[in-house]
């Protein structure tokens, strides 16, 4: 009888819960059985592991093999458990030293030749292994992603045979930083910068609004005719935001790591800009599937989510935004399992003032009736609009302001310096960005004198503002101040 224990990690949202792979060899007819709530891809690992062990010139035990993935109530999916299952079989059969597995965790899918292939969610697993005080062995193809967790101790291997040689001391497994080498240095170069604000001609009020939004972390709704610069302004916003901190960059990278779309290390510390098409479904926006994967609002975490042609979005998709705009998180629940994803983003939305887009234009070419305009704006719910801090109306630029020889406007670098200074004052205050101030924070940071309080109450009564709108006014005023 042989018994071996190998540590690994599952995937549950942005978390990476620990999994113990227990392998037991006993007498009886030769067979391999996997228990512990495995998905189809995990059950199929029996054939992949058998072929990989034989190709690595090891012996596959002709005995009854029971593999338990504990805890038994945690769903397991994907090919991430191939490597720990193979090592458990080799250790239980005495072909490698089982003591060498202690203090280590393993992740990786095996090819039939014993080659290690990358899997999703490497970065959350590396961070979780570091918190548990264990080393992690990952496929060499995932070394660049694992190297982003600089405080973790992780190593890279190309094959099952190379992993066994490293465990036995016959060879040295390189760290993920060494394995990534010059290729990782190449990929970690900064990605192309976002458009510069100097490309925006005119629109001084819109530029000022964008600076306020960037400084306080507020949401923005822009309304204007086609071609007035709404999309260009939205694409400039990430260039006005300060570089993401190490913690923020790790949070964002962890979400992209489990998304199935892959993680681009070249965008390390660059705040994401997500601009999904208005035909996207509520699941694409919020996340979903089985197992649940993050949607666009989570992929925009610590960055910007730009929704163009806002009334053209389905009502169900837009209503998904209401809770994340307040809490910064979203929970995806499916039959049998649920997952929570971070969704702390800045929303920038754009729309036309009417169906044809030219309401209020000096050319007087709009032919939309008041009923048509009312139905157009009626596609947006009041509670959603109430959660957007700034509403901006833009006008079509006169041709004289679009001349190529016009003097350039202020660049993103100058505006970013003021934004960073404003954010530094907010962080030094200890209550976070103005857009995230709760009632207690508003009372502490936005004290009003009697005259100002009376003016605010008069405006709220005349404009029929909700309590949330009154708080939004105070938050934006604090940012402007």
PDB file of C-alpha atoms in Angstrom, residues 145-418:
ATOM      1  CA  UNK A 145       2.674  36.056 -15.137  1.00  0.00           C
ATOM      2  CA  UNK A 146       3.889  34.383 -11.943  1.00  0.00           C
ATOM      3  CA  UNK A 147       6.879  36.754 -11.799  1.00  0.00           C
ATOM      4  CA  UNK A 148       4.503  39.697 -11.246  1.00  0.00           C
ATOM      5  CA  UNK A 149       4.127  38.520  -7.626  1.00  0.00           C
ATOM      6  CA  UNK A 150       7.613  39.644  -6.651  1.00  0.00           C
ATOM      7  CA  UNK A 151       7.427  38.589  -3.007  1.00  0.00           C
ATOM      8  CA  UNK A 152       6.424  34.982  -3.807  1.00  0.00           C
ATOM      9  CA  UNK A 153       8.784  32.035  -4.216  1.00  0.00           C
ATOM     10  CA  UNK A 154       7.835  30.326  -7.469  1.00  0.00           C
ATOM     11  CA  UNK A 155       9.706  28.100  -9.894  1.00  0.00           C
ATOM     12  CA  UNK A 156       9.131  27.135 -13.513  1.00  0.00           C
ATOM     13  CA  UNK A 157       9.345  23.749 -15.215  1.00  0.00           C
ATOM     14  CA  UNK A 158       8.884  22.747 -18.834  1.00  0.00           C
ATOM     15  CA  UNK A 159       8.111  19.033 -18.415  1.00  0.00           C
ATOM     16  CA  UNK A 160       7.114  16.428 -15.860  1.00  0.00           C
ATOM     17  CA  UNK A 161      10.596  14.900 -16.068  1.00  0.00           C
ATOM     18  CA  UNK A 162      12.229  18.283 -15.368  1.00  0.00           C
ATOM     19  CA  UNK A 163       9.955  18.743 -12.332  1.00  0.00           C
ATOM     20  CA  UNK A 164      10.939  15.332 -10.942  1.00  0.00           C
ATOM     21  CA  UNK A 165      14.618  16.068 -11.530  1.00  0.00           C
ATOM     22  CA  UNK A 166      14.284  19.326  -9.615  1.00  0.00           C
ATOM     23  CA  UNK A 167      12.558  17.603  -6.697  1.00  0.00           C
ATOM     24  CA  UNK A 168      15.221  14.897  -6.503  1.00  0.00           C
ATOM     25  CA  UNK A 169      18.100  17.375  -6.617  1.00  0.00           C
ATOM     26  CA  UNK A 170      19.439  16.131  -9.947  1.00  0.00           C
ATOM     27  CA  UNK A 171      18.714  19.509 -11.559  1.00  0.00           C
ATOM     28  CA  UNK A 172      17.886  23.012 -10.446  1.00  0.00           C
ATOM     29  CA  UNK A 173      14.495  24.460 -11.246  1.00  0.00           C
ATOM     30  CA  UNK A 174      14.840  28.126 -12.286  1.00  0.00           C
ATOM     31  CA  UNK A 175      12.798  30.776 -10.545  1.00  0.00           C
ATOM     32  CA  UNK A 176       9.984  32.297 -12.561  1.00  0.00           C
ATOM     33  CA  UNK A 177      12.014  35.494 -12.919  1.00  0.00           C
ATOM     34  CA  UNK A 178      14.939  33.594 -14.391  1.00  0.00           C
ATOM     35  CA  UNK A 179      12.695  31.460 -16.599  1.00  0.00           C
ATOM     36  CA  UNK A 180      11.017  34.480 -18.093  1.00  0.00           C
ATOM     37  CA  UNK A 181      14.460  36.009 -18.809  1.00  0.00           C
ATOM     38  CA  UNK A 182      14.818  38.428 -21.674  1.00  0.00           C
ATOM     39  CA  UNK A 183      11.398  37.481 -23.002  1.00  0.00           C
ATOM     40  CA  UNK A 184       9.797  38.653 -19.752  1.00  0.00           C
ATOM     41  CA  UNK A 185      11.843  41.857 -19.833  1.00  0.00           C
ATOM     42  CA  UNK A 186      10.519  42.459 -23.326  1.00  0.00           C
ATOM     43  CA  UNK A 187       6.892  41.855 -22.362  1.00  0.00           C
ATOM     44  CA  UNK A 188       7.127  44.000 -19.235  1.00  0.00           C
ATOM     45  CA  UNK A 189       7.916  47.111 -21.263  1.00  0.00           C
ATOM     46  CA  UNK A 190       5.142  49.682 -21.013  1.00  0.00           C
ATOM     47  CA  UNK A 191       2.339  49.267 -23.524  1.00  0.00           C
ATOM     48  CA  UNK A 192       1.462  52.162 -25.854  1.00  0.00           C
ATOM     49  CA  UNK A 193       0.214  55.154 -23.909  1.00  0.00           C
ATOM     50  CA  UNK A 194      -3.432  56.271 -24.193  1.00  0.00           C
ATOM     51  CA  UNK A 195      -4.274  59.289 -26.385  1.00  0.00           C
ATOM     52  CA  UNK A 196      -3.001  62.608 -25.107  1.00  0.00           C
ATOM     53  CA  UNK A 197      -5.442  65.262 -23.982  1.00  0.00           C
ATOM     54  CA  UNK A 198      -3.675  67.791 -26.247  1.00  0.00           C
ATOM     55  CA  UNK A 199      -5.422  66.053 -29.177  1.00  0.00           C
ATOM     56  CA  UNK A 200      -8.763  67.423 -27.948  1.00  0.00           C
ATOM     57  CA  UNK A 201      -9.559  70.710 -29.700  1.00  0.00           C
ATOM     58  CA  UNK A 202     -11.704  73.224 -27.869  1.00  0.00           C
ATOM     59  CA  UNK A 203     -14.239  71.723 -25.451  1.00  0.00           C
ATOM     60  CA  UNK A 204     -12.756  73.574 -22.470  1.00  0.00           C
ATOM     61  CA  UNK A 205     -15.712  72.722 -20.241  1.00  0.00           C
ATOM     62  CA  UNK A 206     -15.404  69.024 -21.128  1.00  0.00           C
ATOM     63  CA  UNK A 207     -11.666  69.055 -20.434  1.00  0.00           C
ATOM     64  CA  UNK A 208     -12.332  70.658 -17.043  1.00  0.00           C
ATOM     65  CA  UNK A 209     -14.994  68.034 -16.263  1.00  0.00           C
ATOM     66  CA  UNK A 210     -12.588  65.235 -17.200  1.00  0.00           C
ATOM     67  CA  UNK A 211      -9.966  66.638 -14.825  1.00  0.00           C
ATOM     68  CA  UNK A 212     -12.513  66.782 -11.981  1.00  0.00           C
ATOM     69  CA  UNK A 213     -13.593  63.206 -12.718  1.00  0.00           C
ATOM     70  CA  UNK A 214      -9.990  61.999 -12.682  1.00  0.00           C
ATOM     71  CA  UNK A 215      -9.152  63.858  -9.466  1.00  0.00           C
ATOM     72  CA  UNK A 216     -12.096  62.593  -7.421  1.00  0.00           C
ATOM     73  CA  UNK A 217     -12.804  59.179  -8.978  1.00  0.00           C
ATOM     74  CA  UNK A 218     -16.274  60.279 -10.116  1.00  0.00           C
ATOM     75  CA  UNK A 219     -18.543  58.858 -12.838  1.00  0.00           C
ATOM     76  CA  UNK A 220     -19.309  60.945 -15.946  1.00  0.00           C
ATOM     77  CA  UNK A 221     -22.158  61.119 -18.467  1.00  0.00           C
ATOM     78  CA  UNK A 222     -21.499  63.075 -21.685  1.00  0.00           C
ATOM     79  CA  UNK A 223     -24.287  64.166 -24.004  1.00  0.00           C
ATOM     80  CA  UNK A 224     -23.566  65.749 -27.361  1.00  0.00           C
ATOM     81  CA  UNK A 225     -23.977  65.489 -31.142  1.00  0.00           C
ATOM     82  CA  UNK A 226     -21.935  62.980 -33.187  1.00  0.00           C
ATOM     83  CA  UNK A 227     -18.307  63.948 -33.690  1.00  0.00           C
ATOM     84  CA  UNK A 228     -18.033  66.425 -30.809  1.00  0.00           C
ATOM     85  CA  UNK A 229     -15.242  64.415 -29.104  1.00  0.00           C
ATOM     86  CA  UNK A 230     -16.988  62.223 -26.538  1.00  0.00           C
ATOM     87  CA  UNK A 231     -15.115  59.034 -27.424  1.00  0.00           C
ATOM     88  CA  UNK A 232     -11.752  60.810 -27.635  1.00  0.00           C
ATOM     89  CA  UNK A 233     -12.255  62.366 -24.213  1.00  0.00           C
ATOM     90  CA  UNK A 234     -13.141  59.011 -22.681  1.00  0.00           C
ATOM     91  CA  UNK A 235     -10.036  57.365 -24.160  1.00  0.00           C
ATOM     92  CA  UNK A 236      -7.880  60.147 -22.674  1.00  0.00           C
ATOM     93  CA  UNK A 237      -9.080  59.533 -19.098  1.00  0.00           C
ATOM     94  CA  UNK A 238      -6.699  56.627 -18.258  1.00  0.00           C
ATOM     95  CA  UNK A 239      -3.786  58.915 -19.185  1.00  0.00           C
ATOM     96  CA  UNK A 240      -4.894  61.416 -16.532  1.00  0.00           C
ATOM     97  CA  UNK A 241      -5.052  58.865 -13.727  1.00  0.00           C
ATOM     98  CA  UNK A 242      -1.987  58.161 -11.564  1.00  0.00           C
ATOM     99  CA  UNK A 243      -0.126  54.908 -12.110  1.00  0.00           C
ATOM    100  CA  UNK A 244      -1.723  51.987 -10.277  1.00  0.00           C
ATOM    101  CA  UNK A 245      -0.095  51.003  -7.007  1.00  0.00           C
ATOM    102  CA  UNK A 246       1.443  47.553  -6.536  1.00  0.00           C
ATOM    103  CA  UNK A 247      -1.667  46.323  -4.711  1.00  0.00           C
ATOM    104  CA  UNK A 248      -4.044  47.751  -7.333  1.00  0.00           C
ATOM    105  CA  UNK A 249      -1.983  46.282 -10.180  1.00  0.00           C
ATOM    106  CA  UNK A 250      -2.039  42.833  -8.554  1.00  0.00           C
ATOM    107  CA  UNK A 251      -5.827  43.028  -8.074  1.00  0.00           C
ATOM    108  CA  UNK A 252      -6.371  43.981 -11.714  1.00  0.00           C
ATOM    109  CA  UNK A 253      -3.927  41.371 -12.999  1.00  0.00           C
ATOM    110  CA  UNK A 254      -5.584  38.658 -10.892  1.00  0.00           C
ATOM    111  CA  UNK A 255      -8.962  39.386 -12.505  1.00  0.00           C
ATOM    112  CA  UNK A 256      -7.469  39.235 -16.010  1.00  0.00           C
ATOM    113  CA  UNK A 257      -5.608  36.043 -15.089  1.00  0.00           C
ATOM    114  CA  UNK A 258      -8.853  34.128 -14.441  1.00  0.00           C
ATOM    115  CA  UNK A 259     -10.858  35.740 -17.246  1.00  0.00           C
ATOM    116  CA  UNK A 260      -9.852  33.240 -19.923  1.00  0.00           C
ATOM    117  CA  UNK A 261      -8.649  36.135 -22.122  1.00  0.00           C
ATOM    118  CA  UNK A 262      -5.102  35.934 -20.826  1.00  0.00           C
ATOM    119  CA  UNK A 263      -2.958  38.413 -18.909  1.00  0.00           C
ATOM    120  CA  UNK A 264      -0.763  40.870 -20.806  1.00  0.00           C
ATOM    121  CA  UNK A 265       2.268  41.600 -18.562  1.00  0.00           C
ATOM    122  CA  UNK A 266       3.178  44.590 -20.766  1.00  0.00           C
ATOM    123  CA  UNK A 267       0.200  46.458 -19.277  1.00  0.00           C
ATOM    124  CA  UNK A 268       1.468  46.022 -15.721  1.00  0.00           C
ATOM    125  CA  UNK A 269       0.425  49.026 -13.600  1.00  0.00           C
ATOM    126  CA  UNK A 270      -1.473  50.539 -16.548  1.00  0.00           C
ATOM    127  CA  UNK A 271      -5.087  51.228 -15.673  1.00  0.00           C
ATOM    128  CA  UNK A 272      -7.453  49.333 -17.981  1.00  0.00           C
ATOM    129  CA  UNK A 273      -9.911  50.950 -20.368  1.00  0.00           C
ATOM    130  CA  UNK A 274     -12.791  48.661 -21.341  1.00  0.00           C
ATOM    131  CA  UNK A 275     -15.178  49.781 -24.080  1.00  0.00           C
ATOM    132  CA  UNK A 276     -17.636  46.963 -24.847  1.00  0.00           C
ATOM    133  CA  UNK A 277     -20.088  47.246 -27.753  1.00  0.00           C
ATOM    134  CA  UNK A 278     -23.652  48.225 -26.909  1.00  0.00           C
ATOM    135  CA  UNK A 279     -24.843  44.834 -28.146  1.00  0.00           C
ATOM    136  CA  UNK A 280     -23.122  43.078 -25.229  1.00  0.00           C
ATOM    137  CA  UNK A 281     -25.383  40.938 -23.059  1.00  0.00           C
ATOM    138  CA  UNK A 282     -25.893  41.378 -19.299  1.00  0.00           C
ATOM    139  CA  UNK A 283     -23.717  38.289 -18.727  1.00  0.00           C
ATOM    140  CA  UNK A 284     -20.890  39.754 -20.823  1.00  0.00           C
ATOM    141  CA  UNK A 285     -21.078  42.958 -18.798  1.00  0.00           C
ATOM    142  CA  UNK A 286     -21.503  41.503 -15.312  1.00  0.00           C
ATOM    143  CA  UNK A 287     -19.826  38.106 -15.720  1.00  0.00           C
ATOM    144  CA  UNK A 288     -21.198  34.593 -15.513  1.00  0.00           C
ATOM    145  CA  UNK A 289     -20.884  31.135 -16.955  1.00  0.00           C
ATOM    146  CA  UNK A 290     -20.000  27.900 -15.217  1.00  0.00           C
ATOM    147  CA  UNK A 291     -17.652  28.234 -13.508  1.00  0.00           C
ATOM    148  CA  UNK A 292     -18.347  31.986 -13.141  1.00  0.00           C
ATOM    149  CA  UNK A 293     -15.895  34.253 -14.945  1.00  0.00           C
ATOM    150  CA  UNK A 294     -15.527  38.035 -14.627  1.00  0.00           C
ATOM    151  CA  UNK A 295     -17.319  40.362 -17.036  1.00  0.00           C
ATOM    152  CA  UNK A 296     -16.413  43.754 -18.455  1.00  0.00           C
ATOM    153  CA  UNK A 297     -17.123  45.635 -15.234  1.00  0.00           C
ATOM    154  CA  UNK A 298     -14.600  43.469 -13.365  1.00  0.00           C
ATOM    155  CA  UNK A 299     -12.047  43.633 -16.178  1.00  0.00           C
ATOM    156  CA  UNK A 300     -12.270  47.433 -15.763  1.00  0.00           C
ATOM    157  CA  UNK A 301     -11.422  47.159 -12.034  1.00  0.00           C
ATOM    158  CA  UNK A 302      -9.176  50.078 -10.968  1.00  0.00           C
ATOM    159  CA  UNK A 303      -9.672  51.558 -14.430  1.00  0.00           C
ATOM    160  CA  UNK A 304     -12.298  53.022 -16.750  1.00  0.00           C
ATOM    161  CA  UNK A 305     -15.445  51.467 -18.228  1.00  0.00           C
ATOM    162  CA  UNK A 306     -16.658  53.393 -21.289  1.00  0.00           C
ATOM    163  CA  UNK A 307     -20.213  52.769 -22.500  1.00  0.00           C
ATOM    164  CA  UNK A 308     -20.939  54.553 -25.774  1.00  0.00           C
ATOM    165  CA  UNK A 309     -24.464  55.016 -27.168  1.00  0.00           C
ATOM    166  CA  UNK A 310     -25.877  54.436 -23.677  1.00  0.00           C
ATOM    167  CA  UNK A 311     -29.615  54.330 -24.642  1.00  0.00           C
ATOM    168  CA  UNK A 312     -28.872  51.596 -27.185  1.00  0.00           C
ATOM    169  CA  UNK A 313     -27.849  49.195 -24.415  1.00  0.00           C
ATOM    170  CA  UNK A 314     -30.472  46.766 -23.188  1.00  0.00           C
ATOM    171  CA  UNK A 315     -32.260  47.787 -20.005  1.00  0.00           C
ATOM    172  CA  UNK A 316     -31.228  44.534 -18.302  1.00  0.00           C
ATOM    173  CA  UNK A 317     -27.541  45.156 -19.052  1.00  0.00           C
ATOM    174  CA  UNK A 318     -27.619  48.714 -17.694  1.00  0.00           C
ATOM    175  CA  UNK A 319     -29.411  47.737 -14.506  1.00  0.00           C
ATOM    176  CA  UNK A 320     -26.533  45.357 -13.762  1.00  0.00           C
ATOM    177  CA  UNK A 321     -24.393  48.436 -13.111  1.00  0.00           C
ATOM    178  CA  UNK A 322     -26.423  49.819 -10.241  1.00  0.00           C
ATOM    179  CA  UNK A 323     -25.065  47.702  -7.385  1.00  0.00           C
ATOM    180  CA  UNK A 324     -21.372  47.674  -8.482  1.00  0.00           C
ATOM    181  CA  UNK A 325     -21.425  51.471  -8.870  1.00  0.00           C
ATOM    182  CA  UNK A 326     -22.210  51.688  -5.153  1.00  0.00           C
ATOM    183  CA  UNK A 327     -20.313  48.742  -3.645  1.00  0.00           C
ATOM    184  CA  UNK A 328     -17.389  48.194  -6.028  1.00  0.00           C
ATOM    185  CA  UNK A 329     -18.034  44.436  -6.083  1.00  0.00           C
ATOM    186  CA  UNK A 330     -20.362  42.018  -7.848  1.00  0.00           C
ATOM    187  CA  UNK A 331     -21.465  38.520  -6.855  1.00  0.00           C
ATOM    188  CA  UNK A 332     -22.276  36.010  -9.598  1.00  0.00           C
ATOM    189  CA  UNK A 333     -24.534  33.213  -8.371  1.00  0.00           C
ATOM    190  CA  UNK A 334     -25.137  30.047 -10.331  1.00  0.00           C
ATOM    191  CA  UNK A 335     -26.693  26.705  -9.412  1.00  0.00           C
ATOM    192  CA  UNK A 336     -24.341  25.042  -6.977  1.00  0.00           C
ATOM    193  CA  UNK A 337     -21.685  27.790  -6.771  1.00  0.00           C
ATOM    194  CA  UNK A 338     -21.129  31.511  -6.673  1.00  0.00           C
ATOM    195  CA  UNK A 339     -18.171  33.839  -7.022  1.00  0.00           C
ATOM    196  CA  UNK A 340     -17.459  37.430  -6.021  1.00  0.00           C
ATOM    197  CA  UNK A 341     -15.400  39.697  -8.264  1.00  0.00           C
ATOM    198  CA  UNK A 342     -14.061  43.217  -7.641  1.00  0.00           C
ATOM    199  CA  UNK A 343     -15.646  45.926  -9.803  1.00  0.00           C
ATOM    200  CA  UNK A 344     -14.318  49.294  -8.590  1.00  0.00           C
ATOM    201  CA  UNK A 345     -14.288  51.218 -11.874  1.00  0.00           C
ATOM    202  CA  UNK A 346     -14.970  54.723 -13.141  1.00  0.00           C
ATOM    203  CA  UNK A 347     -17.957  54.797 -15.477  1.00  0.00           C
ATOM    204  CA  UNK A 348     -17.813  57.134 -18.478  1.00  0.00           C
ATOM    205  CA  UNK A 349     -20.980  57.015 -20.571  1.00  0.00           C
ATOM    206  CA  UNK A 350     -21.865  58.873 -23.762  1.00  0.00           C
ATOM    207  CA  UNK A 351     -25.077  59.442 -25.656  1.00  0.00           C
ATOM    208  CA  UNK A 352     -26.658  61.764 -28.197  1.00  0.00           C
ATOM    209  CA  UNK A 353     -29.187  64.367 -27.044  1.00  0.00           C
ATOM    210  CA  UNK A 354     -31.908  62.820 -29.242  1.00  0.00           C
ATOM    211  CA  UNK A 355     -32.346  59.896 -31.669  1.00  0.00           C
ATOM    212  CA  UNK A 356     -30.910  61.840 -34.626  1.00  0.00           C
ATOM    213  CA  UNK A 357     -28.194  63.375 -32.428  1.00  0.00           C
ATOM    214  CA  UNK A 358     -28.649  67.057 -33.279  1.00  0.00           C
ATOM    215  CA  UNK A 359     -31.130  68.407 -30.734  1.00  0.00           C
ATOM    216  CA  UNK A 360     -30.138  71.964 -29.825  1.00  0.00           C
ATOM    217  CA  UNK A 361     -27.613  72.211 -32.672  1.00  0.00           C
ATOM    218  CA  UNK A 362     -27.409  75.699 -34.267  1.00  0.00           C
ATOM    219  CA  UNK A 363     -27.932  74.125 -37.687  1.00  0.00           C
ATOM    220  CA  UNK A 364     -31.548  73.341 -36.683  1.00  0.00           C
ATOM    221  CA  UNK A 365     -31.436  70.042 -38.575  1.00  0.00           C
ATOM    222  CA  UNK A 366     -33.061  68.041 -35.769  1.00  0.00           C
ATOM    223  CA  UNK A 367     -36.528  66.771 -36.664  1.00  0.00           C
ATOM    224  CA  UNK A 368     -37.170  64.725 -33.508  1.00  0.00           C
ATOM    225  CA  UNK A 369     -40.455  65.393 -31.745  1.00  0.00           C
ATOM    226  CA  UNK A 370     -40.571  65.921 -27.960  1.00  0.00           C
ATOM    227  CA  UNK A 371     -42.172  62.485 -27.604  1.00  0.00           C
ATOM    228  CA  UNK A 372     -39.303  60.862 -29.518  1.00  0.00           C
ATOM    229  CA  UNK A 373     -36.734  62.608 -27.310  1.00  0.00           C
ATOM    230  CA  UNK A 374     -38.625  61.612 -24.157  1.00  0.00           C
ATOM    231  CA  UNK A 375     -38.775  57.961 -25.243  1.00  0.00           C
ATOM    232  CA  UNK A 376     -35.074  58.063 -26.112  1.00  0.00           C
ATOM    233  CA  UNK A 377     -34.073  59.304 -22.647  1.00  0.00           C
ATOM    234  CA  UNK A 378     -36.700  57.061 -21.060  1.00  0.00           C
ATOM    235  CA  UNK A 379     -34.574  54.039 -21.915  1.00  0.00           C
ATOM    236  CA  UNK A 380     -32.317  55.072 -19.027  1.00  0.00           C
ATOM    237  CA  UNK A 381     -33.633  54.448 -15.522  1.00  0.00           C
ATOM    238  CA  UNK A 382     -33.659  57.213 -12.950  1.00  0.00           C
ATOM    239  CA  UNK A 383     -31.762  55.174 -10.320  1.00  0.00           C
ATOM    240  CA  UNK A 384     -28.912  54.587 -12.797  1.00  0.00           C
ATOM    241  CA  UNK A 385     -28.638  58.263 -13.766  1.00  0.00           C
ATOM    242  CA  UNK A 386     -28.787  59.170 -10.069  1.00  0.00           C
ATOM    243  CA  UNK A 387     -25.555  57.235  -9.511  1.00  0.00           C
ATOM    244  CA  UNK A 388     -23.546  59.215 -12.105  1.00  0.00           C
ATOM    245  CA  UNK A 389     -21.851  62.186 -10.463  1.00  0.00           C
ATOM    246  CA  UNK A 390     -21.361  64.561 -13.407  1.00  0.00           C
ATOM    247  CA  UNK A 391     -23.733  65.134 -16.347  1.00  0.00           C
ATOM    248  CA  UNK A 392     -22.067  67.123 -19.142  1.00  0.00           C
ATOM    249  CA  UNK A 393     -23.677  68.651 -22.253  1.00  0.00           C
ATOM    250  CA  UNK A 394     -21.322  69.183 -25.201  1.00  0.00           C
ATOM    251  CA  UNK A 395     -21.793  71.191 -28.387  1.00  0.00           C
ATOM    252  CA  UNK A 396     -20.502  70.761 -31.928  1.00  0.00           C
ATOM    253  CA  UNK A 397     -17.197  72.558 -32.474  1.00  0.00           C
ATOM    254  CA  UNK A 398     -17.000  75.386 -35.030  1.00  0.00           C
ATOM    255  CA  UNK A 399     -14.666  74.565 -37.965  1.00  0.00           C
ATOM    256  CA  UNK A 400     -12.222  77.323 -36.960  1.00  0.00           C
ATOM    257  CA  UNK A 401     -11.254  75.380 -33.808  1.00  0.00           C
ATOM    258  CA  UNK A 402     -10.381  72.267 -35.830  1.00  0.00           C
ATOM    259  CA  UNK A 403      -7.596  73.856 -37.900  1.00  0.00           C
ATOM    260  CA  UNK A 404      -4.300  71.975 -37.840  1.00  0.00           C
ATOM    261  CA  UNK A 405      -2.346  75.169 -37.107  1.00  0.00           C
ATOM    262  CA  UNK A 406      -4.435  75.992 -34.013  1.00  0.00           C
ATOM    263  CA  UNK A 407      -2.332  76.302 -30.847  1.00  0.00           C
ATOM    264  CA  UNK A 408      -2.136  72.963 -28.986  1.00  0.00           C
ATOM    265  CA  UNK A 409      -4.075  72.527 -25.772  1.00  0.00           C
ATOM    266  CA  UNK A 410      -2.577  71.449 -22.455  1.00  0.00           C
ATOM    267  CA  UNK A 411      -1.175  67.914 -22.525  1.00  0.00           C
ATOM    268  CA  UNK A 412      -2.170  65.013 -20.305  1.00  0.00           C
ATOM    269  CA  UNK A 413       1.083  65.340 -18.328  1.00  0.00           C
ATOM    270  CA  UNK A 414       0.190  68.786 -16.988  1.00  0.00           C
ATOM    271  CA  UNK A 415      -3.329  67.738 -16.032  1.00  0.00           C
ATOM    272  CA  UNK A 416      -2.079  64.487 -14.488  1.00  0.00           C
ATOM    273  CA  UNK A 417       0.234  66.437 -12.168  1.00  0.00           C
ATOM    274  CA  UNK A 418      -2.735  68.332 -10.735  1.00  0.00           C
TER     275      UNK A 418
END
